[in-house]
mmCIF file of N, CA and C in Angstrom:
data_model
loop_
_atom_site.group_PDB
_atom_site.id
_atom_site.type_symbol
_atom_site.label_atom_id
_atom_site.label_comp_id
_atom_site.label_asym_id
_atom_site.label_seq_id
_atom_site.Cartn_x
_atom_site.Cartn_y
_atom_site.Cartn_z
ATOM 1 N N MET C 1088 -5.381 -3.545 19.931
ATOM 2 C CA MET C 1088 -5.095 -3.809 18.534
ATOM 3 C C MET C 1088 -4.071 -4.917 18.398
ATOM 4 N N SER C 1089 -4.218 -5.703 17.387
ATOM 5 C CA SER C 1089 -3.266 -6.774 17.167
ATOM 6 C C SER C 1089 -2.140 -6.264 16.271
ATOM 7 N N SER C 1090 -0.967 -6.740 16.541
ATOM 8 C CA SER C 1090 0.150 -6.384 15.666
ATOM 9 C C SER C 1090 0.208 -7.422 14.559
ATOM 10 N N SER C 1091 0.244 -6.942 13.335
ATOM 11 C CA SER C 1091 0.279 -7.869 12.205
ATOM 12 C C SER C 1091 1.519 -7.599 11.376
ATOM 13 N N LYS C 1092 1.991 -8.635 10.768
ATOM 14 C CA LYS C 1092 3.160 -8.566 9.913
ATOM 15 C C LYS C 1092 2.725 -8.123 8.514
ATOM 16 N N ASN C 1093 3.519 -7.313 7.858
ATOM 17 C CA ASN C 1093 3.221 -6.888 6.498
ATOM 18 C C ASN C 1093 3.318 -8.095 5.572
ATOM 19 N N SER C 1094 2.232 -8.466 4.950
ATOM 20 C CA SER C 1094 2.203 -9.659 4.105
ATOM 21 C C SER C 1094 2.879 -9.438 2.756
ATOM 22 N N ASN C 1095 3.271 -8.203 2.446
ATOM 23 C CA ASN C 1095 3.945 -7.936 1.172
ATOM 24 C C ASN C 1095 5.440 -8.195 1.237
ATOM 25 N N GLN C 1096 5.943 -8.587 2.383
ATOM 26 C CA GLN C 1096 7.362 -8.849 2.533
ATOM 27 C C GLN C 1096 7.646 -10.327 2.291
ATOM 28 N N PRO C 1097 8.666 -10.611 1.477
ATOM 29 C CA PRO C 1097 9.012 -12.022 1.268
ATOM 30 C C PRO C 1097 9.508 -12.656 2.563
ATOM 31 N N VAL C 1098 9.223 -13.923 2.746
ATOM 32 C CA VAL C 1098 9.653 -14.645 3.945
ATOM 33 C C VAL C 1098 11.177 -14.708 3.987
ATOM 34 N N VAL C 1099 11.782 -14.932 2.838
ATOM 35 C CA VAL C 1099 13.243 -14.955 2.731
ATOM 36 C C VAL C 1099 13.668 -13.610 2.150
ATOM 37 N N ALA C 1100 14.374 -12.822 2.952
ATOM 38 C CA ALA C 1100 14.722 -11.466 2.537
ATOM 39 C C ALA C 1100 15.500 -11.421 1.223
ATOM 40 N N SER C 1101 16.354 -12.394 0.978
ATOM 41 C CA SER C 1101 17.143 -12.399 -0.253
ATOM 42 C C SER C 1101 16.295 -12.699 -1.495
ATOM 43 N N ALA C 1102 15.059 -13.091 -1.311
ATOM 44 C CA ALA C 1102 14.187 -13.403 -2.443
ATOM 45 C C ALA C 1102 13.630 -12.151 -3.113
ATOM 46 N N ARG C 1103 13.759 -11.003 -2.462
ATOM 47 C CA ARG C 1103 13.184 -9.762 -3.003
ATOM 48 C C ARG C 1103 13.678 -9.478 -4.420
ATOM 49 N N GLU C 1104 14.983 -9.589 -4.656
ATOM 50 C CA GLU C 1104 15.542 -9.304 -5.977
ATOM 51 C C GLU C 1104 15.018 -10.287 -7.022
ATOM 52 N N ALA C 1105 14.926 -11.559 -6.663
ATOM 53 C CA ALA C 1105 14.409 -12.562 -7.598
ATOM 54 C C ALA C 1105 12.940 -12.290 -7.928
ATOM 55 N N LEU C 1106 12.165 -11.880 -6.937
ATOM 56 C CA LEU C 1106 10.753 -11.564 -7.174
ATOM 57 C C LEU C 1106 10.616 -10.337 -8.079
ATOM 58 N N ASN C 1107 11.449 -9.335 -7.873
ATOM 59 C CA ASN C 1107 11.405 -8.144 -8.730
ATOM 60 C C ASN C 1107 11.772 -8.492 -10.164
ATOM 61 N N LYS C 1108 12.787 -9.349 -10.340
ATOM 62 C CA LYS C 1108 13.181 -9.778 -11.685
ATOM 63 C C LYS C 1108 12.038 -10.553 -12.346
ATOM 64 N N PHE C 1109 11.416 -11.446 -11.582
ATOM 65 C CA PHE C 1109 10.292 -12.232 -12.082
ATOM 66 C C PHE C 1109 9.137 -11.319 -12.508
ATOM 67 N N LYS C 1110 8.861 -10.299 -11.705
ATOM 68 C CA LYS C 1110 7.787 -9.350 -12.015
ATOM 69 C C LYS C 1110 8.101 -8.586 -13.295
ATOM 70 N N MET C 1111 9.350 -8.163 -13.464
ATOM 71 C CA MET C 1111 9.729 -7.418 -14.669
ATOM 72 C C MET C 1111 9.609 -8.300 -15.917
ATOM 73 N N GLU C 1112 10.012 -9.567 -15.804
ATOM 74 C CA GLU C 1112 9.888 -10.497 -16.931
ATOM 75 C C GLU C 1112 8.422 -10.699 -17.304
ATOM 76 N N ALA C 1113 7.574 -10.878 -16.304
ATOM 77 C CA ALA C 1113 6.143 -11.068 -16.566
ATOM 78 C C ALA C 1113 5.548 -9.823 -17.215
ATOM 79 N N ALA C 1114 5.950 -8.655 -16.756
ATOM 80 C CA ALA C 1114 5.449 -7.399 -17.327
ATOM 81 C C ALA C 1114 5.852 -7.271 -18.790
ATOM 82 N N ASN C 1115 7.097 -7.614 -19.098
ATOM 83 C CA ASN C 1115 7.555 -7.558 -20.493
ATOM 84 C C ASN C 1115 6.762 -8.507 -21.370
ATOM 85 N N GLU C 1116 6.437 -9.679 -20.850
ATOM 86 C CA GLU C 1116 5.699 -10.676 -21.628
ATOM 87 C C GLU C 1116 4.296 -10.225 -21.979
ATOM 88 N N VAL C 1117 3.669 -9.421 -21.113
ATOM 89 C CA VAL C 1117 2.310 -8.958 -21.397
ATOM 90 C C VAL C 1117 2.287 -7.524 -21.934
ATOM 91 N N GLY C 1118 3.476 -6.946 -22.154
ATOM 92 C CA GLY C 1118 3.558 -5.623 -22.777
ATOM 93 C C GLY C 1118 3.291 -4.457 -21.851
ATOM 94 N N VAL C 1119 3.540 -4.625 -20.559
ATOM 95 C CA VAL C 1119 3.356 -3.537 -19.594
ATOM 96 C C VAL C 1119 4.730 -2.960 -19.278
ATOM 97 N N ASN C 1120 4.838 -1.649 -19.374
ATOM 98 C CA ASN C 1120 6.107 -0.974 -19.143
ATOM 99 C C ASN C 1120 6.267 -0.647 -17.660
ATOM 100 N N LEU C 1121 6.947 -1.537 -16.921
ATOM 101 C CA LEU C 1121 7.239 -1.290 -15.513
ATOM 102 C C LEU C 1121 8.562 -0.575 -15.398
ATOM 103 N N LYS C 1122 8.673 0.278 -14.382
ATOM 104 C CA LYS C 1122 9.949 0.909 -14.101
ATOM 105 C C LYS C 1122 10.352 0.567 -12.682
ATOM 106 N N GLN C 1123 11.626 0.723 -12.361
ATOM 107 C CA GLN C 1123 12.094 0.462 -11.004
ATOM 108 C C GLN C 1123 11.441 1.465 -10.068
ATOM 109 N N GLY C 1124 11.016 0.996 -8.908
ATOM 110 C CA GLY C 1124 10.408 1.892 -7.928
ATOM 111 C C GLY C 1124 8.900 1.972 -8.073
ATOM 112 N N TYR C 1125 8.378 3.175 -7.929
ATOM 113 C CA TYR C 1125 6.937 3.422 -7.892
ATOM 114 C C TYR C 1125 6.301 3.246 -9.271
ATOM 115 N N ASN C 1126 5.207 2.480 -9.327
ATOM 116 C CA ASN C 1126 4.467 2.267 -10.571
ATOM 117 C C ASN C 1126 2.986 2.581 -10.379
ATOM 118 N N GLY C 1127 2.696 3.603 -9.597
ATOM 119 C CA GLY C 1127 1.313 3.960 -9.298
ATOM 120 C C GLY C 1127 0.532 4.493 -10.475
ATOM 121 N N ASP C 1128 1.207 4.761 -11.580
ATOM 122 C CA ASP C 1128 0.515 5.257 -12.760
ATOM 123 C C ASP C 1128 -0.062 4.140 -13.626
ATOM 124 N N LEU C 1129 0.143 2.887 -13.228
ATOM 125 C CA LEU C 1129 -0.426 1.764 -13.976
ATOM 126 C C LEU C 1129 -1.928 1.698 -13.761
ATOM 127 N N THR C 1130 -2.639 1.258 -14.779
ATOM 128 C CA THR C 1130 -4.069 1.025 -14.612
ATOM 129 C C THR C 1130 -4.262 -0.297 -13.870
ATOM 130 N N SER C 1131 -5.441 -0.493 -13.352
ATOM 131 C CA SER C 1131 -5.754 -1.754 -12.682
ATOM 132 C C SER C 1131 -5.626 -2.921 -13.642
ATOM 133 N N ARG C 1132 -6.011 -2.714 -14.873
ATOM 134 C CA ARG C 1132 -5.912 -3.770 -15.893
ATOM 135 C C ARG C 1132 -4.458 -4.152 -16.125
ATOM 136 N N GLU C 1133 -3.575 -3.153 -16.233
ATOM 137 C CA GLU C 1133 -2.154 -3.439 -16.453
ATOM 138 C C GLU C 1133 -1.551 -4.182 -15.262
ATOM 139 N N ALA C 1134 -1.811 -3.693 -14.064
ATOM 140 C CA ALA C 1134 -1.273 -4.324 -12.862
ATOM 141 C C ALA C 1134 -1.808 -5.752 -12.724
ATOM 142 N N GLY C 1135 -3.081 -5.935 -13.010
ATOM 143 C CA GLY C 1135 -3.687 -7.261 -12.930
ATOM 144 C C GLY C 1135 -3.123 -8.222 -13.955
ATOM 145 N N SER C 1136 -2.808 -7.705 -15.135
ATOM 146 C CA SER C 1136 -2.250 -8.594 -16.160
ATOM 147 C C SER C 1136 -0.849 -9.055 -15.775
ATOM 148 N N VAL C 1137 -0.086 -8.194 -15.101
ATOM 149 C CA VAL C 1137 1.247 -8.596 -14.635
ATOM 150 C C VAL C 1137 1.107 -9.676 -13.560
ATOM 151 N N GLY C 1138 0.243 -9.446 -12.589
ATOM 152 C CA GLY C 1138 0.027 -10.437 -11.531
ATOM 153 C C GLY C 1138 -0.506 -11.746 -12.083
ATOM 154 N N GLY C 1139 -1.411 -11.667 -13.026
ATOM 155 C CA GLY C 1139 -1.968 -12.870 -13.645
ATOM 156 C C GLY C 1139 -0.917 -13.656 -14.396
ATOM 157 N N GLN C 1140 -0.031 -12.954 -15.099
ATOM 158 C CA GLN C 1140 1.051 -13.629 -15.824
ATOM 159 C C GLN C 1140 2.002 -14.306 -14.846
ATOM 160 N N MET C 1141 2.280 -13.663 -13.710
ATOM 161 C CA MET C 1141 3.152 -14.260 -12.699
ATOM 162 C C MET C 1141 2.543 -15.553 -12.161
ATOM 163 N N VAL C 1142 1.252 -15.534 -11.872
ATOM 164 C CA VAL C 1142 0.572 -16.722 -11.357
ATOM 165 C C VAL C 1142 0.583 -17.827 -12.409
ATOM 166 N N LYS C 1143 0.311 -17.464 -13.644
ATOM 167 C CA LYS C 1143 0.317 -18.447 -14.728
ATOM 168 C C LYS C 1143 1.674 -19.138 -14.825
ATOM 169 N N LYS C 1144 2.758 -18.359 -14.763
ATOM 170 C CA LYS C 1144 4.101 -18.925 -14.858
ATOM 171 C C LYS C 1144 4.424 -19.784 -13.637
ATOM 172 N N MET C 1145 3.970 -19.396 -12.453
ATOM 173 C CA MET C 1145 4.213 -20.196 -11.254
ATOM 174 C C MET C 1145 3.490 -21.531 -11.335
ATOM 175 N N ILE C 1146 2.264 -21.521 -11.833
ATOM 176 C CA ILE C 1146 1.502 -22.764 -11.981
ATOM 177 C C ILE C 1146 2.173 -23.676 -13.008
ATOM 178 N N GLU C 1147 2.614 -23.102 -14.124
ATOM 179 C CA GLU C 1147 3.301 -23.896 -15.143
ATOM 180 C C GLU C 1147 4.567 -24.541 -14.574
ATOM 181 N N ALA C 1148 5.327 -23.772 -13.791
ATOM 182 C CA ALA C 1148 6.561 -24.306 -13.197
ATOM 183 C C ALA C 1148 6.238 -25.418 -12.209
ATOM 184 N N TYR C 1149 5.199 -25.243 -11.421
ATOM 185 C CA TYR C 1149 4.801 -26.258 -10.457
ATOM 186 C C TYR C 1149 4.384 -27.541 -11.170
ATOM 187 N N GLU C 1150 3.563 -27.401 -12.197
ATOM 188 C CA GLU C 1150 3.101 -28.579 -12.943
ATOM 189 C C GLU C 1150 4.264 -29.293 -13.623
ATOM 190 N N LYS C 1151 5.229 -28.530 -14.123
ATOM 191 C CA LYS C 1151 6.403 -29.133 -14.762
ATOM 192 C C LYS C 1151 7.212 -29.931 -13.733
ATOM 193 N N ASN C 1152 7.339 -29.431 -12.519
ATOM 194 C CA ASN C 1152 8.114 -30.106 -11.487
ATOM 195 C C ASN C 1152 7.394 -31.327 -10.924
ATOM 196 N N MET C 1153 6.080 -31.429 -11.125
ATOM 197 C CA MET C 1153 5.312 -32.582 -10.637
ATOM 198 C C MET C 1153 5.587 -33.821 -11.481
ATOM 199 N N GLN C 1154 5.953 -33.647 -12.711
ATOM 200 C CA GLN C 1154 6.135 -34.777 -13.628
ATOM 201 C C GLN C 1154 7.418 -35.499 -13.404
#
């Protein structure tokens, strides 16, 4: 068996808090009530909307920095 690294871990350990803050902001923007810790009670639609909002904001930031 090959040993694989957990891909859910940020490359820079100190980035974890910033990523959590970013996720909470994105959740608030789309109206999903996230709580600290376990959020397994979210529907797939809710979780997907948070992830989609995060990607949208990352793309917007990237495009803004290109100019």
